[in-house]
């Protein structure tokens, strides 16, 4: 059965020399990789820490970015904010000494309706005032505005109705209160239709906001919203804190900005004494800042990946010198240079992948723990961070595995097998 | 059929040139049983390494079954080692973390043979070398004789035309040494060319032809 001439398995063109099956490469390398424990564990730990910190740092930066952007986006990206006073960043000469900017008035705000691209407008007067109900008193933020604030700020009601639409100069004595404020003042009693006192004036509660939490640093839970004219007399001022302007759509934001500036300039005797902030500009800036921040922090974390890569190289170099006889034997039974190279590269890649997976698990656990410890800050896994971390781990596993694998592949079998 | 012509192999040891093989020429017909003998350091292993393509000569030609293998590239030589040559070592060279079964399966794995075919071939090989109940054992759980039988099973699993054995009994007690020699001789009877290095005259006498080496030359 083992006759030689009948069994000439070797074709002259060597096409019979088949490739190893991928599954065999993986099992062989995995077992080889996990055969010597101590050093491998250390290396896995290094890779895990590297990958884990990259994922956590990317996620931290990304979550912070989202948090801020969300805060702004909750206002709507078609929003423009008009502030009294000229921002120095818009260029032009700074205001002269002693010159105070002209106030923004309710009439200024109403004048803005003339611009064709303007959708809604909400003039705002803000101040803090003592609110009391039957001897119970709380200091709260009081916002004077109009019915359109509801749509512009994407507010939601849990009960009742918002400020009635109509002439903004009418000072109706009604108010809408935040959910938390309602609980503090009225407890579990119904509040709709009840009266409360702001300063020395009485207001009837007509609506209760539902709880959107914090928006742009204003706690909407502890807030009282009253008609803007009522706020003017309450705080004894005619000047607005700001005007929120909603453009008809995001495409006309710049046009809206120009017509706002123009309208106010005409009303303020040719003076450009307001600042118009657009969501877009703010968002873009924040985006840039956070991306740069994330990138630099990630870069620092990536250094630990390089350290892990060097540890892989070390582990693999040791493996090659410990397993000289095995490498010689593999060659003696027919492994080619290329096959040995492949096996050792597979080994370092497997090691770094295992490390990467452990790192990912650590990162996920860490992020979850942070979520429990700091529930206010919505830390979440950046969607592409695992892919980046794994890719970097694989690349460093391969890159740092090349040298040891080459060393293994180039071993002379006779020498590797000799007991010298 | 093996044909060596004017093989030279020289090593540099420090400043000194060590001529392991000097102008070695030899023939071995298919199915022959040859013992290579000679004192330690005479070049027996060096010769066997050249024959097994584990080492390249500095000069000279090597023809195996009509192919001039000394002219082949690295990959082609690996294929020859895989399919035509079975090498048996004094120190067995089993991979310590792998079981007897897995050690025998190595050449099949390297050549891409599918698992189920591997299973049948390796199981049959182990059984025929009396290792049927040792398949799952690791080398350190086997006796010397058993280890060498695993090594022989591995060397012959690809059904090579040549078995090269470098002092295969040198590390075994007498009875398992004879057992191993008998296994190799049985393979030779089945048609494989057997070339065995030994410095044991008793072992040498078992072969049909002896080659004596002294100081790198065939006497
Ligand atoms: N890799 C090597 N480096 C240096 N010298 C070697 C090497 N291999 C063999 N030699 C030398 O070549 C000679 C022949 O060695 P070897 O073929 O192992 O002899 P044998 O197997 O007959 O004992 C010895 O002098 C040995 O020291
Ligand atoms: Mg020797």
XYZ file of C-alpha atoms and ligand atoms in Angstrom:
667
model
C 0.000 0.000 0.000
C 2.915 2.322 0.478
C 4.558 1.643 -2.830
C 6.705 4.594 -3.745
C 6.295 4.988 -7.444
C 2.579 4.521 -7.278
C 2.408 7.184 -4.605
C 4.195 10.075 -6.192
C 2.219 12.745 -4.365
C 4.478 15.556 -5.421
C 3.585 17.170 -8.703
C 6.381 18.894 -10.526
C 4.624 22.264 -10.189
C 3.898 21.738 -6.460
C 0.218 22.572 -6.831
C -0.460 19.902 -4.249
C 1.011 22.113 -1.574
C -2.220 23.297 -0.016
C -2.792 26.153 2.374
C -3.556 25.537 6.021
C -7.185 25.899 6.979
C -7.965 29.155 8.758
C -9.624 27.379 11.651
C -6.484 25.287 12.175
C -4.281 28.386 12.098
C -6.477 29.990 14.747
C -6.676 26.983 17.064
C -2.974 26.236 16.776
C -1.997 29.843 17.454
C -4.527 30.323 20.209
C -3.231 27.293 22.068
C 0.352 28.320 21.527
C -0.447 31.839 22.693
C -2.143 30.730 25.871
C 0.379 28.026 26.707
C 2.682 30.175 28.819
C 0.597 32.031 31.327
C 2.348 34.678 33.422
C 3.864 36.870 30.772
C 0.831 36.531 28.541
C -1.480 37.660 31.333
C 0.658 40.721 31.929
C 0.578 41.552 28.253
C -3.157 41.011 27.995
C -3.608 43.349 30.920
C -1.513 46.009 29.230
C -3.498 45.693 26.017
C -6.769 45.661 27.938
C -5.849 48.827 29.808
C -4.767 50.488 26.589
C -7.910 49.623 24.704
C -10.111 50.284 27.714
C -8.715 53.752 28.312
C -8.966 54.682 24.649
C -12.614 53.648 24.609
C -13.379 55.420 27.877
C -11.625 58.630 26.853
C -13.263 58.739 23.452
C -16.618 58.093 25.086
C -16.020 60.748 27.740
C -15.172 63.373 25.162
C -17.990 62.339 22.911
C -20.527 62.279 25.708
C -19.466 65.730 26.896
C -19.820 67.003 23.351
C -23.257 65.462 22.992
C -24.337 66.809 26.333
C -23.506 70.373 25.408
C -24.815 70.060 21.874
C -28.014 68.519 23.150
C -28.471 71.384 25.530
C -28.234 73.803 22.652
C -30.147 71.703 20.198
C -33.062 71.444 22.567
C -33.567 75.099 21.744
C -33.799 74.338 18.056
C -31.143 74.967 15.471
C -33.223 77.630 13.754
C -32.996 79.822 16.827
C -31.324 83.217 17.036
C -30.690 84.953 20.328
C -30.652 88.738 20.382
C -28.765 90.335 23.274
C -28.450 93.998 24.120
C -24.907 95.332 23.807
C -22.362 94.713 21.178
C -20.147 91.689 21.465
C -16.520 92.583 20.933
C -15.959 89.430 18.986
C -18.119 90.711 16.149
C -15.380 93.172 15.265
C -15.594 96.922 15.022
C -14.542 99.394 17.689
C -15.321 98.539 21.283
C -17.940 100.732 22.935
C -16.563 104.056 24.055
C -15.971 104.655 27.691
C -19.144 105.520 29.559
C -21.382 104.586 26.663
C -24.012 102.133 27.799
C -25.798 100.135 25.151
C -29.304 101.148 24.352
C -31.902 98.922 25.918
C -33.781 96.362 23.919
C -37.463 97.068 24.311
C -40.657 95.199 23.701
C -41.255 97.466 20.706
C -37.869 96.459 19.299
C -38.913 92.844 19.629
C -42.272 93.400 17.945
C -40.582 95.292 15.139
C -38.686 92.142 14.247
C -41.937 90.543 13.057
C -41.623 92.680 9.957
C -38.721 90.626 8.650
C -40.081 88.070 6.181
C -37.872 85.234 7.379
C -38.861 85.518 11.036
C -41.222 82.865 12.344
C -41.759 83.237 16.071
C -40.458 85.757 18.537
C -40.242 85.533 22.308
C -39.072 88.620 24.205
C -37.676 87.675 27.585
C -37.314 89.485 30.844
C -35.689 87.448 33.568
C -35.294 88.008 37.236
C -35.468 86.326 40.525
C -38.285 87.034 42.924
C -39.845 85.617 46.069
C -42.891 83.489 45.270
C -45.340 82.791 48.012
C -48.486 80.799 48.583
C -50.225 81.045 51.946
C -47.107 81.912 53.916
C -44.924 79.448 52.030
C -42.182 81.372 50.246
C -39.570 80.370 47.677
C -37.089 82.371 45.649
C -37.509 81.382 42.008
C -36.558 82.445 38.522
C -39.296 84.534 36.960
C -39.431 84.745 33.178
C -41.570 87.304 31.447
C -42.388 86.284 27.915
C -45.143 85.632 25.391
C -47.167 82.664 24.216
C -44.615 81.909 21.518
C -41.952 80.994 24.065
C -43.777 77.682 24.397
C -42.989 76.620 20.827
C -39.581 78.247 20.642
C -38.255 76.526 23.771
C -40.069 73.263 23.005
C -41.778 73.348 26.363
C -44.396 70.842 27.410
C -47.251 71.116 29.865
C -48.370 68.532 32.352
C -51.554 70.451 33.182
C -53.492 73.531 32.120
C -52.482 75.919 29.365
C -49.603 78.248 28.539
C -49.665 82.041 28.446
C -52.528 83.170 26.216
C -51.598 84.631 22.828
C -52.474 88.235 22.159
C -51.150 91.728 22.645
C -47.824 91.370 24.473
C -48.254 94.726 26.157
C -51.255 93.460 28.114
C -50.174 92.525 31.629
C -52.545 89.707 32.477
C -52.052 88.330 35.957
C -51.578 84.711 35.018
C -48.596 82.425 35.367
C -47.248 79.027 34.373
C -45.038 77.259 36.893
C -42.455 74.505 36.751
C -43.253 71.078 38.130
C -40.794 71.244 40.991
C -41.890 74.708 41.984
C -45.495 73.566 41.950
C -44.658 70.726 44.337
C -42.782 73.033 46.658
C -45.533 75.601 46.767
C -48.673 73.497 46.545
C -47.508 70.008 47.499
C -49.864 67.458 46.047
C -52.805 69.943 46.050
C -54.124 70.965 42.639
C -52.612 74.303 41.612
C -54.520 75.236 38.480
C -56.750 78.227 39.172
C -55.023 78.954 42.498
C -53.364 82.267 43.161
C -49.783 82.871 44.114
C -47.890 86.003 44.976
C -44.795 87.217 43.162
C -43.320 90.128 45.036
C -46.363 92.195 45.819
C -48.518 91.068 42.905
C -50.935 88.231 42.607
C -50.993 85.787 39.711
C -53.392 82.987 38.879
C -51.796 79.665 37.971
C -53.037 78.559 34.540
C -50.512 75.890 33.619
C -47.855 73.548 34.964
C -44.835 72.592 32.895
C -43.937 68.967 32.573
C -40.446 68.108 33.615
C -37.846 68.591 30.882
C -35.131 68.942 33.470
C -32.357 71.409 32.943
C -32.039 73.328 29.704
C -29.081 75.578 29.077
C -28.376 75.904 32.739
C -31.882 77.094 33.583
C -33.723 74.798 35.896
C -37.113 74.624 34.241
C -38.482 72.845 37.278
C -38.247 75.908 39.484
C -39.485 78.634 37.238
C -42.472 80.893 36.932
C -43.433 82.228 33.527
C -45.593 85.352 33.364
C -46.639 87.694 30.531
C -43.778 89.969 29.505
C -45.743 93.141 30.306
C -46.424 91.838 33.809
C -42.718 91.201 34.243
C -41.955 94.726 33.050
C -43.998 96.225 35.823
C -42.946 93.579 38.365
C -39.271 94.320 37.852
C -39.982 97.940 36.986
C -38.017 97.875 33.763
C -38.707 98.231 30.094
C -35.485 96.626 28.956
C -35.478 93.039 27.723
C -32.996 90.437 28.933
C -32.954 88.962 25.435
C -35.123 88.184 22.459
C -35.443 84.676 21.103
C -36.132 84.669 17.387
C -37.023 81.586 15.428
C -36.234 81.723 11.714
C -38.769 80.208 9.345
C -36.232 77.480 8.532
C -32.547 76.746 8.980
C -31.703 77.931 5.477
C -32.601 81.556 6.205
C -30.726 81.931 9.487
C -28.091 84.230 8.078
C -30.697 86.320 6.238
C -32.672 86.571 9.456
C -29.599 87.672 11.335
C -29.012 90.446 8.804
C -32.575 91.697 8.930
C -32.565 91.670 12.735
C -29.387 93.768 12.771
C -30.843 96.111 10.161
C -34.184 96.517 11.874
C -32.612 97.319 15.225
C -30.046 99.625 13.642
C -32.882 101.638 12.101
C -34.655 101.816 15.429
C -31.452 102.680 17.334
C -30.422 105.635 15.219
C -27.889 103.784 13.104
C -26.107 102.121 16.029
C -25.192 98.457 15.882
C -25.685 97.931 19.576
C -26.954 94.379 19.766
C -25.441 90.929 19.468
C -27.117 88.146 17.537
C -26.035 84.648 18.418
C -26.993 81.840 16.100
C -27.226 78.253 17.225
C -25.192 77.169 14.279
C -22.166 79.242 15.152
C -22.256 78.149 18.787
C -22.729 74.503 17.910
C -19.927 74.502 15.380
C -17.555 76.046 17.859
C -18.456 73.590 20.578
C -18.184 70.712 18.178
C -14.712 71.790 17.186
C -13.552 72.302 20.733
C -14.816 68.939 21.915
C -13.485 67.066 18.930
C -10.037 68.529 19.474
C -10.266 67.723 23.171
C -11.367 64.152 22.545
C -8.663 63.657 19.980
C -5.848 64.861 22.204
C -7.002 62.859 25.218
C -7.401 59.817 23.008
C -3.925 60.362 21.674
C -2.563 60.193 25.195
C -4.505 56.993 25.837
C -3.223 55.561 22.574
C 0.295 55.746 23.944
C -0.671 52.969 26.317
C -1.621 50.924 23.278
C 1.868 51.373 21.927
C 3.256 50.235 25.257
C 0.999 47.191 25.011
C 2.266 46.601 21.483
C 5.838 46.601 22.704
C 4.887 44.128 25.401
C 3.384 41.889 22.740
C 6.617 42.068 20.833
C 8.522 41.125 23.938
C 6.234 38.191 24.700
C 6.497 36.972 21.145
C 10.284 37.316 21.026
C 10.526 35.244 24.170
C 8.116 32.732 22.673
C 10.232 32.424 19.556
C 13.411 31.735 21.469
C 11.656 29.323 23.841
C 10.085 27.458 20.980
C 13.040 27.192 18.632
C 12.798 23.406 18.586
C 9.088 23.536 17.859
C 9.671 25.925 14.969
C 12.427 23.679 13.626
C 10.118 20.703 13.937
C 7.305 22.470 12.094
C 9.740 23.184 9.299
C 10.986 19.589 9.331
C 7.467 18.293 8.783
C 6.938 20.689 5.905
C 5.999 24.152 7.165
C 7.241 26.864 4.828
C 8.684 30.213 5.900
C 5.387 31.818 5.016
C 3.418 29.414 7.154
C 5.586 30.007 10.220
C 5.299 33.736 9.637
C 1.529 33.414 9.422
C 1.276 31.277 12.545
C 3.275 33.687 14.667
C 1.466 36.736 13.309
C -1.807 34.988 14.062
C -0.561 34.394 17.582
C 0.291 38.022 18.306
C -2.928 39.138 16.658
C -4.961 36.725 18.747
C -3.229 37.909 21.905
C -3.916 41.547 21.159
C -7.506 40.783 20.172
C -8.137 39.011 23.439
C -6.598 41.977 25.232
C -8.762 44.323 23.208
C -11.929 42.424 24.039
C -11.058 42.406 27.741
C -10.361 46.127 27.477
C -13.712 46.724 25.844
C -15.461 44.823 28.595
C -13.572 46.863 31.196
C -14.519 50.054 29.402
C -18.182 49.096 29.248
C -18.148 48.201 32.919
C -16.402 51.482 33.726
C -18.887 53.506 31.735
C -21.772 51.747 33.396
C -20.229 52.333 36.818
C -19.762 56.011 35.999
C -23.411 56.117 34.979
C -24.363 54.823 38.419
C -21.988 57.148 40.283
C -22.709 60.283 38.246
C -26.208 59.919 36.866
C -26.403 63.634 35.986
C -23.756 63.300 33.346
C -25.050 61.040 30.581
C -21.845 59.130 29.820
C -22.357 56.667 27.017
C -20.174 54.521 24.811
C -19.125 56.425 21.703
C -20.523 54.274 18.895
C -17.354 53.999 16.833
C -14.925 53.799 19.763
C -14.929 49.978 20.061
C -14.197 49.704 16.356
C -11.322 52.166 16.632
C -9.896 50.480 19.721
C -10.106 46.989 18.226
C -8.640 48.175 14.955
C -5.742 49.854 16.719
C -5.199 46.759 18.868
C -5.146 44.520 15.811
C -2.829 46.828 13.942
C -0.423 47.061 16.867
C -0.633 43.280 17.372
C 0.312 42.708 13.767
C 2.844 45.525 13.555
C 4.657 44.509 16.721
C 4.304 40.839 15.811
C 6.146 41.207 12.530
C 9.648 41.240 13.962
C 9.238 38.133 16.160
C 7.393 36.299 13.388
C 10.208 37.068 10.972
C 12.705 35.788 13.458
C 10.745 32.559 13.772
C 10.303 32.151 10.040
C 14.001 32.675 9.353
C 15.222 30.072 11.824
C 17.354 27.405 10.154
C 15.663 24.096 10.952
C 18.862 22.122 11.485
C 20.140 24.735 13.890
C 16.793 25.144 15.647
C 16.545 21.408 16.243
C 20.143 20.915 17.359
C 20.681 20.585 21.089
C 23.465 23.051 21.417
C 16.295 7.228 -5.084
C 18.834 9.538 -3.475
C 21.919 10.846 -5.186
C 24.396 13.174 -3.472
C 27.391 14.558 -5.369
C 30.352 16.432 -3.905
C 28.513 17.830 -0.916
C 30.515 20.296 1.162
C 29.374 21.769 4.474
C 31.544 24.012 6.549
C 30.760 25.833 9.805
C 32.598 28.769 11.259
C 33.235 28.259 14.948
C 34.757 31.527 16.029
C 37.719 32.028 13.730
C 37.976 28.349 12.962
C 36.539 26.529 9.938
C 34.925 23.214 10.829
C 34.408 20.987 7.806
C 31.406 18.891 8.809
C 31.112 17.348 5.329
C 33.957 17.049 2.810
C 33.205 16.041 -0.743
C 30.469 13.628 0.239
C 28.898 11.619 -2.578
C 26.488 8.741 -2.107
C 23.563 6.917 -3.674
C 20.639 5.178 -2.047
C 18.185 3.198 -4.092
C 14.474 3.313 -3.351
C 13.619 0.941 -0.520
C 17.174 0.609 0.784
C 18.065 0.334 4.485
C 21.306 2.128 5.266
C 23.033 2.761 8.596
C 25.335 5.766 8.846
C 27.978 5.136 11.459
C 31.070 6.785 12.748
C 32.501 8.550 15.747
C 30.923 11.554 17.360
C 31.502 14.741 15.394
C 32.240 12.885 12.183
C 29.394 14.605 10.302
C 26.613 11.999 10.479
C 23.955 14.465 11.608
C 25.201 17.059 9.157
C 24.747 14.553 6.345
C 21.270 13.566 7.497
C 20.254 17.231 7.802
C 21.307 17.809 4.201
C 19.333 14.727 3.153
C 16.299 15.960 5.083
C 16.513 19.479 3.607
C 16.919 20.837 7.117
C 20.213 22.355 6.038
C 21.686 23.490 2.734
C 25.092 22.384 1.551
C 27.712 24.987 0.684
C 28.211 23.186 -2.593
C 27.316 19.951 -4.316
C 24.070 18.583 -5.715
C 21.263 16.543 -4.228
C 18.820 14.623 -6.346
C 15.752 12.973 -4.821
C 13.428 10.753 -6.856
C 14.557 12.441 -10.058
C 14.198 16.001 -8.786
C 17.269 18.161 -8.273
C 16.098 19.342 -4.861
C 19.243 21.308 -4.090
C 18.122 23.730 -6.784
C 14.639 24.326 -5.402
C 13.514 27.418 -3.559
C 12.509 27.496 0.100
C 8.816 26.878 -0.478
C 9.420 23.977 -2.831
C 11.875 22.428 -0.384
C 9.233 22.738 2.352
C 6.847 20.813 0.105
C 9.467 18.088 -0.384
C 9.952 17.836 3.388
C 6.211 17.662 3.775
C 5.485 14.982 1.217
C 8.636 12.962 0.598
C 10.721 12.981 3.762
C 9.975 11.758 7.251
C 12.481 12.842 9.896
C 12.916 11.052 13.233
C 15.083 12.676 15.921
C 17.048 11.415 18.871
C 15.148 13.782 21.180
C 11.729 13.088 19.597
C 10.892 16.789 19.229
C 7.247 16.420 20.101
C 5.416 19.697 20.770
C 4.935 19.513 24.546
C 1.568 21.277 24.745
C -0.016 19.058 22.082
C -1.413 15.560 22.607
C -0.031 12.507 20.815
C -2.910 12.781 18.375
C -2.240 16.454 17.679
C 1.480 15.902 17.260
C 0.838 13.238 14.646
C -1.752 15.462 12.962
C 0.678 18.398 12.555
C 1.791 17.626 8.982
C -1.826 17.093 7.964
C -2.835 20.385 9.552
C 0.009 22.206 7.830
C -0.983 20.768 4.470
C -4.627 21.733 4.897
C -6.199 18.293 5.258
C -9.775 18.525 6.555
C -10.491 17.531 10.194
C -12.530 14.399 9.490
C -9.915 13.000 7.133
C -7.271 13.868 9.726
C -9.244 12.028 12.367
C -9.329 8.773 10.419
C -5.735 8.926 9.242
C -4.220 9.828 12.615
C -6.361 7.324 14.492
C -5.281 4.579 12.098
C -1.616 5.584 12.372
C -1.664 5.655 16.175
C -3.385 2.272 16.268
C -0.865 0.721 13.902
C 2.003 1.907 16.156
C 0.309 0.497 19.248
C -0.678 3.929 20.580
C -4.425 3.602 20.158
C -5.087 4.304 23.834
C -2.511 7.099 24.105
C -4.058 9.569 21.653
C -5.051 12.133 24.293
C -1.807 11.877 26.275
C 0.661 14.698 26.218
C 4.332 13.836 25.595
C 5.254 14.159 29.278
C 2.687 11.461 30.031
C 4.376 9.007 27.658
C 7.423 6.779 28.026
C 10.476 7.322 25.831
C 9.570 4.447 23.541
C 6.017 5.718 23.197
C 7.273 9.200 22.411
C 9.492 7.919 19.673
C 6.615 5.908 18.229
C 4.479 9.063 18.186
C 7.355 10.814 16.410
C 7.569 8.004 13.858
C 3.809 8.135 13.318
C 4.147 11.855 12.666
C 7.098 11.352 10.318
C 5.196 8.821 8.241
C 1.643 10.212 8.297
C 2.220 11.834 4.878
C 3.551 8.513 3.529
C 6.983 9.832 2.568
C 9.330 7.887 0.340
C 12.292 8.379 2.686
C 12.654 8.057 6.453
C 15.684 9.744 7.960
C 16.381 8.802 11.568
C 19.144 10.508 13.560
C 20.068 8.161 16.409
C 16.397 7.261 16.971
C 17.315 4.789 19.712
C 20.037 6.914 21.269
C 17.777 8.156 24.007
C 15.954 4.902 24.725
C 16.579 1.879 26.882
C 17.599 -1.299 25.118
C 14.224 -2.984 24.727
C 12.322 0.082 23.531
C 15.304 0.839 21.280
C 14.887 -2.523 19.597
C 11.140 -1.998 19.408
C 11.651 1.339 17.625
C 14.212 -0.191 15.275
C 11.754 -2.956 14.404
C 9.036 -0.405 13.611
C 11.390 1.489 11.313
C 12.439 -1.752 9.657
C 8.802 -2.704 9.114
C 8.223 0.626 7.382
C 11.298 -0.097 5.274
C 9.854 -3.464 4.335
C 6.699 -1.675 3.202
C 8.833 0.268 0.730
C 10.182 3.379 2.428
C 13.870 4.095 2.064
C 15.371 4.057 5.573
C 18.560 5.904 6.438
C 19.457 5.691 10.107
C 22.324 7.328 11.954
C 23.661 5.272 14.850
C 26.865 4.820 16.718
C 25.679 1.531 18.173
C 27.341 -1.326 16.204
C 24.519 -3.698 17.184
C 22.011 -1.387 15.549
C 24.245 -0.864 12.562
C 24.488 -4.572 11.901
C 20.728 -4.793 11.419
C 20.920 -2.767 8.193
C 21.735 -4.144 4.778
C 24.399 -1.510 4.124
C 26.580 0.600 6.406
C 28.210 3.907 5.582
C 31.122 4.824 7.802
C 31.948 8.458 8.294
C 35.205 9.797 9.639
C 36.033 13.470 9.891
C 33.395 14.578 7.424
C 34.199 11.999 4.772
C 32.574 8.743 3.764
C 35.146 6.016 4.135
N 25.611 24.488 13.517
C 26.903 24.169 13.722
N 27.757 25.150 14.066
C 29.045 24.870 14.253
N 29.556 23.671 14.138
C 28.766 22.617 13.808
C 27.379 22.840 13.588
N 26.803 21.651 13.259
C 27.814 20.744 13.286
N 28.982 21.330 13.621
C 30.265 20.651 13.724
O 30.393 19.823 12.596
C 30.946 18.617 12.984
C 30.048 17.476 12.625
O 28.944 17.528 13.494
P 27.751 16.466 13.433
O 27.327 16.309 12.019
O 26.759 16.838 14.414
O 28.483 15.145 13.918
P 27.859 13.773 14.434
O 26.419 13.809 14.224
O 28.546 12.725 13.617
O 28.259 13.661 15.862
C 31.253 18.679 14.455
O 32.578 19.077 14.631
C 30.355 19.751 14.917
O 30.902 20.421 16.013
Mg 24.812 13.605 15.605
